[in-house]
mmCIF file of C-alpha atoms and ligand atoms in Angstrom:
data_model
loop_
_atom_site.group_PDB
_atom_site.id
_atom_site.type_symbol
_atom_site.label_atom_id
_atom_site.label_comp_id
_atom_site.label_asym_id
_atom_site.label_seq_id
_atom_site.Cartn_x
_atom_site.Cartn_y
_atom_site.Cartn_z
ATOM 1 C CA MET A 13 0.000 0.000 0.000
ATOM 2 C CA PRO A 14 1.379 3.516 -0.815
ATOM 3 C CA LEU A 15 1.270 6.419 1.652
ATOM 4 C CA VAL A 16 -2.293 7.735 1.936
ATOM 5 C CA THR A 17 -3.821 11.155 2.541
ATOM 6 C CA THR A 18 -5.968 11.791 5.610
ATOM 7 C CA LYS A 19 -9.158 12.258 3.563
ATOM 8 C CA GLU A 20 -10.699 8.836 4.084
ATOM 9 C CA MET A 21 -9.204 8.446 7.598
ATOM 10 C CA PHE A 22 -10.908 11.648 8.764
ATOM 11 C CA GLN A 23 -14.256 10.864 7.162
ATOM 12 C CA LYS A 24 -14.337 7.489 8.939
ATOM 13 C CA ALA A 25 -13.098 9.007 12.205
ATOM 14 C CA TYR A 26 -15.739 11.744 12.138
ATOM 15 C CA GLU A 27 -18.531 9.276 11.488
ATOM 16 C CA GLY A 28 -17.154 6.745 13.973
ATOM 17 C CA GLY A 29 -16.577 9.172 16.872
ATOM 18 C CA TYR A 30 -12.849 8.512 17.220
ATOM 19 C CA ALA A 31 -9.589 10.283 16.338
ATOM 20 C CA VAL A 32 -6.418 9.279 14.528
ATOM 21 C CA GLY A 33 -3.131 9.855 16.358
ATOM 22 C CA ALA A 34 -0.630 12.200 14.718
ATOM 23 C CA PHE A 35 2.744 11.332 16.159
ATOM 24 C CA ASN A 36 5.900 13.418 15.636
ATOM 25 C CA VAL A 37 8.838 11.479 14.220
ATOM 26 C CA ASN A 38 12.537 12.319 14.374
ATOM 27 C CA ASN A 39 14.427 9.041 13.967
ATOM 28 C CA MET A 40 14.167 5.362 13.113
ATOM 29 C CA GLU A 41 13.403 4.054 16.609
ATOM 30 C CA ILE A 42 10.491 6.462 17.077
ATOM 31 C CA ILE A 43 9.047 5.541 13.672
ATOM 32 C CA GLN A 44 9.414 1.832 14.477
ATOM 33 C CA GLY A 45 7.861 2.167 17.952
ATOM 34 C CA ILE A 46 4.809 4.032 16.627
ATOM 35 C CA THR A 47 4.204 1.839 13.606
ATOM 36 C CA GLU A 48 4.753 -1.453 15.462
ATOM 37 C CA ALA A 49 2.076 -0.288 17.922
ATOM 38 C CA GLY A 50 -0.255 0.613 15.044
ATOM 39 C CA LYS A 51 0.310 -2.806 13.524
ATOM 40 C CA GLU A 52 -0.494 -4.663 16.758
ATOM 41 C CA VAL A 53 -3.830 -2.914 17.189
ATOM 42 C CA ASN A 54 -4.600 -2.393 13.492
ATOM 43 C CA ALA A 55 -4.806 1.413 13.601
ATOM 44 C CA PRO A 56 -4.410 4.058 10.887
ATOM 45 C CA LEU A 57 -1.538 6.444 11.623
ATOM 46 C CA ILE A 58 -0.361 9.948 10.837
ATOM 47 C CA LEU A 59 3.407 10.389 11.103
ATOM 48 C CA GLN A 60 4.277 14.055 11.238
ATOM 49 C CA VAL A 61 7.527 15.876 10.649
ATOM 50 C CA SER A 62 8.246 19.359 11.985
ATOM 51 C CA SER A 63 10.693 21.669 10.209
ATOM 52 C CA GLY A 64 13.060 21.002 13.143
ATOM 53 C CA ALA A 65 12.768 17.245 12.615
ATOM 54 C CA ARG A 66 13.416 17.725 8.908
ATOM 55 C CA LYS A 67 16.551 19.724 9.669
ATOM 56 C CA TYR A 68 17.699 17.165 12.247
ATOM 57 C CA ALA A 69 17.120 13.940 10.331
ATOM 58 C CA ASN A 70 17.007 15.099 6.672
ATOM 59 C CA HIS A 71 13.908 14.986 4.440
ATOM 60 C CA THR A 72 15.004 11.961 2.404
ATOM 61 C CA TYR A 73 15.928 9.841 5.438
ATOM 62 C CA LEU A 74 12.548 10.507 7.048
ATOM 63 C CA VAL A 75 10.560 9.802 3.864
ATOM 64 C CA LYS A 76 12.453 6.556 3.260
ATOM 65 C CA LEU A 77 12.043 5.431 6.888
ATOM 66 C CA VAL A 78 8.311 6.104 6.733
ATOM 67 C CA GLU A 79 8.057 4.270 3.409
ATOM 68 C CA ALA A 80 9.842 1.330 5.042
ATOM 69 C CA ALA A 81 7.268 1.381 7.856
ATOM 70 C CA VAL A 82 4.430 1.302 5.315
ATOM 71 C CA GLN A 83 6.043 -1.671 3.597
ATOM 72 C CA GLU A 84 6.574 -3.499 6.906
ATOM 73 C CA THR A 85 3.114 -2.862 8.360
ATOM 74 C CA ASN A 86 0.836 -2.437 5.334
ATOM 75 C CA LEU A 87 -1.145 0.086 7.399
ATOM 76 C CA PRO A 88 -2.785 3.246 6.027
ATOM 77 C CA ILE A 89 -0.155 5.846 6.977
ATOM 78 C CA ALA A 90 -0.176 9.556 6.086
ATOM 79 C CA LEU A 91 3.081 11.532 6.051
ATOM 80 C CA HIS A 92 2.343 15.047 7.267
ATOM 81 C CA LEU A 93 4.287 18.307 7.606
ATOM 82 C CA ASP A 94 3.691 19.669 11.116
ATOM 83 C CA HIS A 95 3.526 23.481 11.508
ATOM 84 C CA GLY A 96 4.638 24.463 8.013
ATOM 85 C CA ASP A 97 5.383 28.164 8.250
ATOM 86 C CA SER A 98 5.780 29.115 4.577
ATOM 87 C CA PHE A 99 4.514 28.267 1.112
ATOM 88 C CA GLU A 100 8.064 27.238 0.128
ATOM 89 C CA LEU A 101 8.372 24.681 2.959
ATOM 90 C CA CYS A 102 4.952 23.203 2.150
ATOM 91 C CA LYS A 103 5.824 23.042 -1.560
ATOM 92 C CA SER A 104 9.102 21.299 -0.815
ATOM 93 C CA CYS A 105 7.313 18.637 1.267
ATOM 94 C CA ILE A 106 4.558 18.206 -1.348
ATOM 95 C CA ASP A 107 7.159 17.839 -4.112
ATOM 96 C CA GLY A 108 9.136 15.473 -1.863
ATOM 97 C CA GLY A 109 6.433 12.862 -1.246
ATOM 98 C CA PHE A 110 4.408 14.059 1.785
ATOM 99 C CA THR A 111 0.683 13.332 1.501
ATOM 100 C CA SER A 112 -0.481 16.048 3.894
ATOM 101 C CA VAL A 113 0.837 19.453 4.985
ATOM 102 C CA MET A 114 -0.060 21.938 7.676
ATOM 103 C CA ILE A 115 0.258 25.607 6.875
ATOM 104 C CA ASP A 116 0.262 27.391 10.204
ATOM 105 C CA GLY A 117 -0.689 30.981 9.457
ATOM 106 C CA SER A 118 -2.097 31.524 12.938
ATOM 107 C CA LYS A 119 0.493 34.169 13.804
ATOM 108 C CA TYR A 120 -0.652 36.361 10.883
ATOM 109 C CA SER A 121 -3.733 38.540 10.613
ATOM 110 C CA TYR A 122 -6.949 36.747 9.638
ATOM 111 C CA GLU A 123 -6.800 37.946 6.014
ATOM 112 C CA GLU A 124 -3.067 37.145 5.680
ATOM 113 C CA ASN A 125 -3.703 33.674 7.132
ATOM 114 C CA ILE A 126 -6.454 33.124 4.533
ATOM 115 C CA ALA A 127 -4.269 34.295 1.631
ATOM 116 C CA LEU A 128 -1.295 32.095 2.625
ATOM 117 C CA THR A 129 -3.438 29.052 3.380
ATOM 118 C CA LYS A 130 -5.346 29.384 0.082
ATOM 119 C CA LYS A 131 -2.072 29.527 -1.853
ATOM 120 C CA VAL A 132 -0.853 26.304 -0.207
ATOM 121 C CA VAL A 133 -4.226 24.591 -0.749
ATOM 122 C CA GLU A 134 -4.174 25.413 -4.479
ATOM 123 C CA TYR A 135 -0.716 23.914 -4.927
ATOM 124 C CA ALA A 136 -1.386 20.916 -2.646
ATOM 125 C CA HIS A 137 -4.716 19.955 -4.189
ATOM 126 C CA ALA A 138 -3.231 20.163 -7.684
ATOM 127 C CA HIS A 139 -0.747 17.511 -6.473
ATOM 128 C CA GLY A 140 -3.195 15.244 -4.608
ATOM 129 C CA VAL A 141 -2.080 16.426 -1.146
ATOM 130 C CA VAL A 142 -4.378 17.553 1.689
ATOM 131 C CA VAL A 143 -3.927 20.650 3.861
ATOM 132 C CA GLU A 144 -4.477 21.468 7.537
ATOM 133 C CA GLY A 145 -4.933 25.137 8.440
ATOM 134 C CA GLU A 146 -5.003 26.796 11.855
ATOM 135 C CA LEU A 147 -7.231 29.420 13.404
ATOM 136 C CA GLY A 148 -6.579 30.757 16.896
ATOM 137 C CA GLN A 149 -3.314 30.437 18.781
ATOM 138 C CA LEU A 150 -2.544 27.729 21.301
ATOM 139 C CA ALA A 151 -2.077 28.905 24.823
ATOM 140 C CA GLY A 152 -2.324 27.542 28.344
ATOM 141 C CA ILE A 153 -5.295 28.616 30.393
ATOM 142 C CA GLU A 154 -3.938 31.077 32.935
ATOM 143 C CA ASP A 155 -6.563 31.417 35.601
ATOM 144 C CA ASP A 156 -10.254 32.123 35.819
ATOM 145 C CA VAL A 157 -9.927 35.852 36.433
ATOM 146 C CA GLN A 158 -8.176 36.365 33.126
ATOM 147 C CA VAL A 159 -10.663 34.541 30.910
ATOM 148 C CA SER A 160 -11.476 37.494 28.661
ATOM 149 C CA GLU A 161 -7.807 38.143 27.993
ATOM 150 C CA GLU A 162 -7.261 34.459 27.237
ATOM 151 C CA ASP A 163 -10.312 34.392 24.975
ATOM 152 C CA ALA A 164 -8.296 36.426 22.484
ATOM 153 C CA SER A 165 -6.204 33.371 21.606
ATOM 154 C CA TYR A 166 -9.023 30.815 21.425
ATOM 155 C CA THR A 167 -10.435 30.035 18.004
ATOM 156 C CA LYS A 168 -13.412 32.264 17.221
ATOM 157 C CA PRO A 169 -16.271 29.948 16.169
ATOM 158 C CA GLU A 170 -17.798 32.713 14.040
ATOM 159 C CA GLN A 171 -14.725 32.645 11.753
ATOM 160 C CA VAL A 172 -14.420 28.929 11.024
ATOM 161 C CA TYR A 173 -16.967 28.608 8.204
ATOM 162 C CA ASP A 174 -15.596 31.649 6.387
ATOM 163 C CA PHE A 175 -11.990 30.432 6.829
ATOM 164 C CA ALA A 176 -12.687 26.895 5.652
ATOM 165 C CA THR A 177 -14.723 27.901 2.603
ATOM 166 C CA ARG A 178 -12.414 30.719 1.471
ATOM 167 C CA THR A 179 -9.217 28.664 1.842
ATOM 168 C CA GLY A 180 -10.485 25.206 0.822
ATOM 169 C CA VAL A 181 -8.569 23.519 3.678
ATOM 170 C CA ASP A 182 -9.259 19.855 4.409
ATOM 171 C CA SER A 183 -8.960 20.092 8.211
ATOM 172 C CA LEU A 184 -8.682 22.833 10.793
ATOM 173 C CA ALA A 185 -6.496 23.068 13.902
ATOM 174 C CA ILE A 186 -8.176 24.998 16.694
ATOM 175 C CA ALA A 187 -7.224 26.494 20.048
ATOM 176 C CA ILE A 188 -9.447 25.469 22.972
ATOM 177 C CA GLY A 189 -6.922 25.454 25.820
ATOM 178 C CA THR A 190 -4.312 22.871 24.861
ATOM 179 C CA SER A 191 -0.697 23.982 24.537
ATOM 180 C CA HIS A 192 2.589 22.609 23.272
ATOM 181 C CA GLY A 193 5.181 21.018 25.537
ATOM 182 C CA ALA A 194 5.178 19.290 28.914
ATOM 183 C CA TYR A 195 4.035 22.210 31.103
ATOM 184 C CA LYS A 196 0.440 22.793 30.066
ATOM 185 C CA PHE A 197 -1.025 23.782 33.415
ATOM 186 C CA LYS A 198 0.409 25.293 36.556
ATOM 187 C CA PRO A 199 0.756 23.044 39.636
ATOM 188 C CA GLY A 200 -2.564 23.016 41.481
ATOM 189 C CA GLN A 201 -4.445 24.445 38.491
ATOM 190 C CA LYS A 202 -7.462 22.435 37.319
ATOM 191 C CA PRO A 203 -6.936 21.373 33.679
ATOM 192 C CA GLN A 204 -9.716 22.755 31.501
ATOM 193 C CA LEU A 205 -10.579 22.702 27.813
ATOM 194 C CA ARG A 206 -13.212 24.918 26.196
ATOM 195 C CA PHE A 207 -15.607 22.235 24.980
ATOM 196 C CA ASP A 208 -18.223 24.955 24.541
ATOM 197 C CA ILE A 209 -16.039 26.488 21.804
ATOM 198 C CA LEU A 210 -15.508 23.072 20.194
ATOM 199 C CA GLU A 211 -19.261 22.484 20.061
ATOM 200 C CA GLU A 212 -19.866 25.961 18.535
ATOM 201 C CA ILE A 213 -17.215 25.215 15.910
ATOM 202 C CA LYS A 214 -18.864 21.878 15.142
ATOM 203 C CA LYS A 215 -22.230 23.592 14.754
ATOM 204 C CA ASN A 216 -20.858 26.291 12.439
ATOM 205 C CA LEU A 217 -18.747 23.868 10.398
ATOM 206 C CA PRO A 218 -20.600 20.555 10.353
ATOM 207 C CA ASN A 219 -18.951 17.329 9.216
ATOM 208 C CA PHE A 220 -15.505 18.940 9.098
ATOM 209 C CA PRO A 221 -12.378 17.358 10.662
ATOM 210 C CA ILE A 222 -10.955 19.335 13.561
ATOM 211 C CA VAL A 223 -7.360 18.958 14.798
ATOM 212 C CA LEU A 224 -6.105 19.234 18.364
ATOM 213 C CA HIS A 225 -2.473 20.279 18.776
ATOM 214 C CA GLY A 226 -0.670 20.256 22.102
ATOM 215 C CA ALA A 227 -2.553 17.133 23.137
ATOM 216 C CA SER A 228 0.010 15.108 25.071
ATOM 217 C CA SER A 229 -1.322 13.972 28.414
ATOM 218 C CA VAL A 230 2.238 14.094 29.846
ATOM 219 C CA MET A 231 2.104 10.563 31.212
ATOM 220 C CA GLN A 232 3.162 10.693 34.840
ATOM 221 C CA ASP A 233 4.877 7.291 34.886
ATOM 222 C CA HIS A 234 7.423 8.660 32.412
ATOM 223 C CA VAL A 235 7.780 11.964 34.268
ATOM 224 C CA LYS A 236 8.391 9.947 37.442
ATOM 225 C CA MET A 237 10.967 7.792 35.646
ATOM 226 C CA ILE A 238 12.820 10.962 34.604
ATOM 227 C CA ASN A 239 12.688 12.464 38.105
ATOM 228 C CA GLU A 240 13.787 9.224 39.786
ATOM 229 C CA ASN A 241 16.806 8.929 37.516
ATOM 230 C CA GLY A 242 18.495 12.277 37.793
ATOM 231 C CA GLY A 243 16.035 14.449 35.822
ATOM 232 C CA LYS A 244 14.075 17.440 37.039
ATOM 233 C CA MET A 245 10.547 17.872 35.659
ATOM 234 C CA PRO A 246 8.362 17.841 38.787
ATOM 235 C CA ASP A 247 5.667 20.189 37.473
ATOM 236 C CA ALA A 248 5.042 18.647 34.053
ATOM 237 C CA ILE A 249 1.243 18.465 33.611
ATOM 238 C CA GLY A 250 -0.697 17.561 30.461
ATOM 239 C CA ILE A 251 -4.231 17.199 29.123
ATOM 240 C CA PRO A 252 -6.276 14.584 31.024
ATOM 241 C CA GLU A 253 -6.991 11.567 28.854
ATOM 242 C CA ASP A 254 -10.736 11.651 29.465
ATOM 243 C CA MET A 255 -10.849 15.145 27.939
ATOM 244 C CA LEU A 256 -9.002 13.936 24.861
ATOM 245 C CA ARG A 257 -11.450 11.036 24.580
ATOM 246 C CA GLN A 258 -14.347 13.478 24.806
ATOM 247 C CA ALA A 259 -12.821 15.598 22.024
ATOM 248 C CA ALA A 260 -12.287 12.489 19.871
ATOM 249 C CA ARG A 261 -15.967 11.571 20.250
ATOM 250 C CA SER A 262 -16.890 15.026 18.969
ATOM 251 C CA ALA A 263 -15.468 16.681 15.802
ATOM 252 C CA VAL A 264 -11.770 16.152 16.629
ATOM 253 C CA CYS A 265 -10.357 13.663 14.104
ATOM 254 C CA LYS A 266 -6.594 14.252 14.602
ATOM 255 C CA ILE A 267 -4.822 14.417 17.961
ATOM 256 C CA ASN A 268 -1.175 15.555 17.951
ATOM 257 C CA ILE A 269 1.283 13.873 20.285
ATOM 258 C CA ASP A 270 4.962 14.698 20.557
ATOM 259 C CA SER A 271 5.841 15.447 24.189
ATOM 260 C CA ASP A 272 4.584 12.039 25.350
ATOM 261 C CA ILE A 273 7.014 10.408 22.907
ATOM 262 C CA ARG A 274 9.908 12.545 24.165
ATOM 263 C CA LEU A 275 9.098 11.673 27.789
ATOM 264 C CA ALA A 276 8.862 7.936 27.039
ATOM 265 C CA VAL A 277 12.231 7.960 25.266
ATOM 266 C CA THR A 278 14.012 10.126 27.831
ATOM 267 C CA GLY A 279 12.574 8.376 30.899
ATOM 268 C CA THR A 280 13.547 4.966 29.568
ATOM 269 C CA ILE A 281 17.074 5.986 28.601
ATOM 270 C CA ARG A 282 17.689 7.769 31.931
ATOM 271 C CA LYS A 283 16.548 4.667 33.811
ATOM 272 C CA TYR A 284 18.677 2.438 31.602
ATOM 273 C CA PHE A 285 21.861 4.400 32.285
ATOM 274 C CA ASN A 286 21.137 4.642 35.989
ATOM 275 C CA GLU A 287 20.885 0.852 36.110
ATOM 276 C CA ASN A 288 23.685 0.163 33.606
ATOM 277 C CA PRO A 289 26.268 2.931 34.009
ATOM 278 C CA SER A 290 29.002 1.065 32.155
ATOM 279 C CA HIS A 291 27.020 0.245 28.986
ATOM 280 C CA PHE A 292 27.806 2.131 25.793
ATOM 281 C CA ASP A 293 26.201 0.224 22.886
ATOM 282 C CA PRO A 294 23.408 2.517 21.565
ATOM 283 C CA ARG A 295 21.289 -0.515 20.668
ATOM 284 C CA GLN A 296 21.124 -1.458 24.343
ATOM 285 C CA TYR A 297 19.382 1.770 25.367
ATOM 286 C CA LEU A 298 17.561 2.586 22.108
ATOM 287 C CA ALA A 299 15.759 -0.784 22.033
ATOM 288 C CA PRO A 300 13.957 -0.228 25.388
ATOM 289 C CA ALA A 301 13.236 3.380 24.358
ATOM 290 C CA ARG A 302 11.616 2.103 21.152
ATOM 291 C CA GLU A 303 9.606 -0.405 23.203
ATOM 292 C CA ALA A 304 8.431 2.376 25.548
ATOM 293 C CA VAL A 305 7.229 4.444 22.564
ATOM 294 C CA LYS A 306 5.378 1.393 21.262
ATOM 295 C CA GLU A 307 3.626 0.749 24.594
ATOM 296 C CA MET A 308 2.723 4.422 24.999
ATOM 297 C CA VAL A 309 1.270 4.652 21.470
ATOM 298 C CA LYS A 310 -0.718 1.432 21.969
ATOM 299 C CA HIS A 311 -2.109 2.876 25.183
ATOM 300 C CA LYS A 312 -3.159 6.063 23.347
ATOM 301 C CA ILE A 313 -4.802 4.164 20.508
ATOM 302 C CA LEU A 314 -6.733 1.837 22.818
ATOM 303 C CA ASN A 315 -7.649 4.227 25.639
ATOM 304 C CA VAL A 316 -7.676 7.742 24.204
ATOM 305 C CA LEU A 317 -8.043 7.810 20.415
ATOM 306 C CA GLY A 318 -10.327 4.813 19.897
ATOM 307 C CA CYS A 319 -8.894 4.083 16.426
ATOM 308 C CA ASP A 320 -7.908 0.446 17.036
ATOM 309 C CA ASN A 321 -9.189 -1.897 14.318
ATOM 310 C CA LYS A 322 -9.942 1.062 12.025
ATOM 311 C CA ALA A 323 -7.018 0.573 9.605
HETATM 312 O O1 G3H B 29 4.414 21.322 17.848
HETATM 313 C C1 G3H B 29 5.619 21.101 17.798
HETATM 314 C C2 G3H B 29 6.119 19.725 17.849
HETATM 315 O O2 G3H B 29 6.167 19.262 19.165
HETATM 316 C C3 G3H B 29 7.443 19.636 17.150
HETATM 317 O O3 G3H B 29 8.459 20.181 17.924
HETATM 318 O O4 G3H B 29 9.601 21.763 16.356
HETATM 319 O O5 G3H B 29 10.785 20.843 18.402
HETATM 320 O O6 G3H B 29 10.309 19.364 16.433
HETATM 321 P P1 G3H B 29 9.883 20.564 17.233
HETATM 322 P P1 13P B 30 2.481 18.094 22.528
HETATM 323 O O1 13P B 30 3.617 18.969 22.873
HETATM 324 O O2 13P B 30 1.347 18.246 23.497
HETATM 325 O O3 13P B 30 2.860 16.681 22.333
HETATM 326 O O4 13P B 30 1.884 18.606 21.111
HETATM 327 C C1 13P B 30 2.454 18.201 19.896
HETATM 328 C C2 13P B 30 1.940 18.949 18.729
HETATM 329 O O5 13P B 30 0.942 19.633 18.773
HETATM 330 C C3 13P B 30 2.686 18.817 17.472
HETATM 331 O O6 13P B 30 2.178 19.648 16.472
HETATM 332 ZN ZN1 ZN B 31 1.401 21.500 17.186
#
């Protein structure tokens, strides 16, 4: 099976009330861990590459590794550019074999975002590639007294229909209180997502796939593993899994996970070296790290995303 776009995946996910995991990839072990998990539970997958990952690992290496994973697993896998910030970067990924790109124009004015996104959509669609746009800017919820100030960065439901129809995007990333990284909420703060905004968006833009960035739950067993083995991340807090499940049952068809992969890899390797200080063969510590990614991704598919047996 060749690489696929997200078109059919999202249609099935929307109708079935589940989401597909979009996992960030940077090297072979991460790609293997994710795709071996997908294979075991028969799940569709989105493997996404940031511009930083592309600089780190090289476009061709990543494409070839992902193609190898498709060949090994025979799963429907989409190769996606995460947070494309220019037409040129999107074009380069489209020309270089990606099946999906994100153009993140959320830092521009509304009209500039539309113009840039539309330009990418025209080029992508002419080449059989799908496009994710973004409206609103991700931010952590500060505290209840500052809600109106925070509202400025949430997606405005009244803009989503206009944005989607004028740009022609295939999916839309929104801001409802998730944020990137491992420190999403302050210690003692009650994690909250604006499901009221999600439902408004769904009403204004029916049957349209919504994307949730910044959706790692920051699994505490991995945070603990880091802290017990010489690391220092005591206040890392993520999005509760039941909230992600609720979003997946609604219009959210793609859930982005990167930090949970980083924590699984780092926790496992820290523990390995603490227990085996004299070892120096990279295979000895990369193999358990790959296994930890696999177990984490399987857990997400089965307990959060609900996309097992949907390949
Ligand atoms: O949303 C960003 C992703 O976590 C990718 O991060 O740009 O450090 O590769 P990165
Ligand atoms: P996390 O940092 O929550 O994993 O989010 C990843 C992401 O949104 C990638 O685009
Ligand atoms: Zn993101």
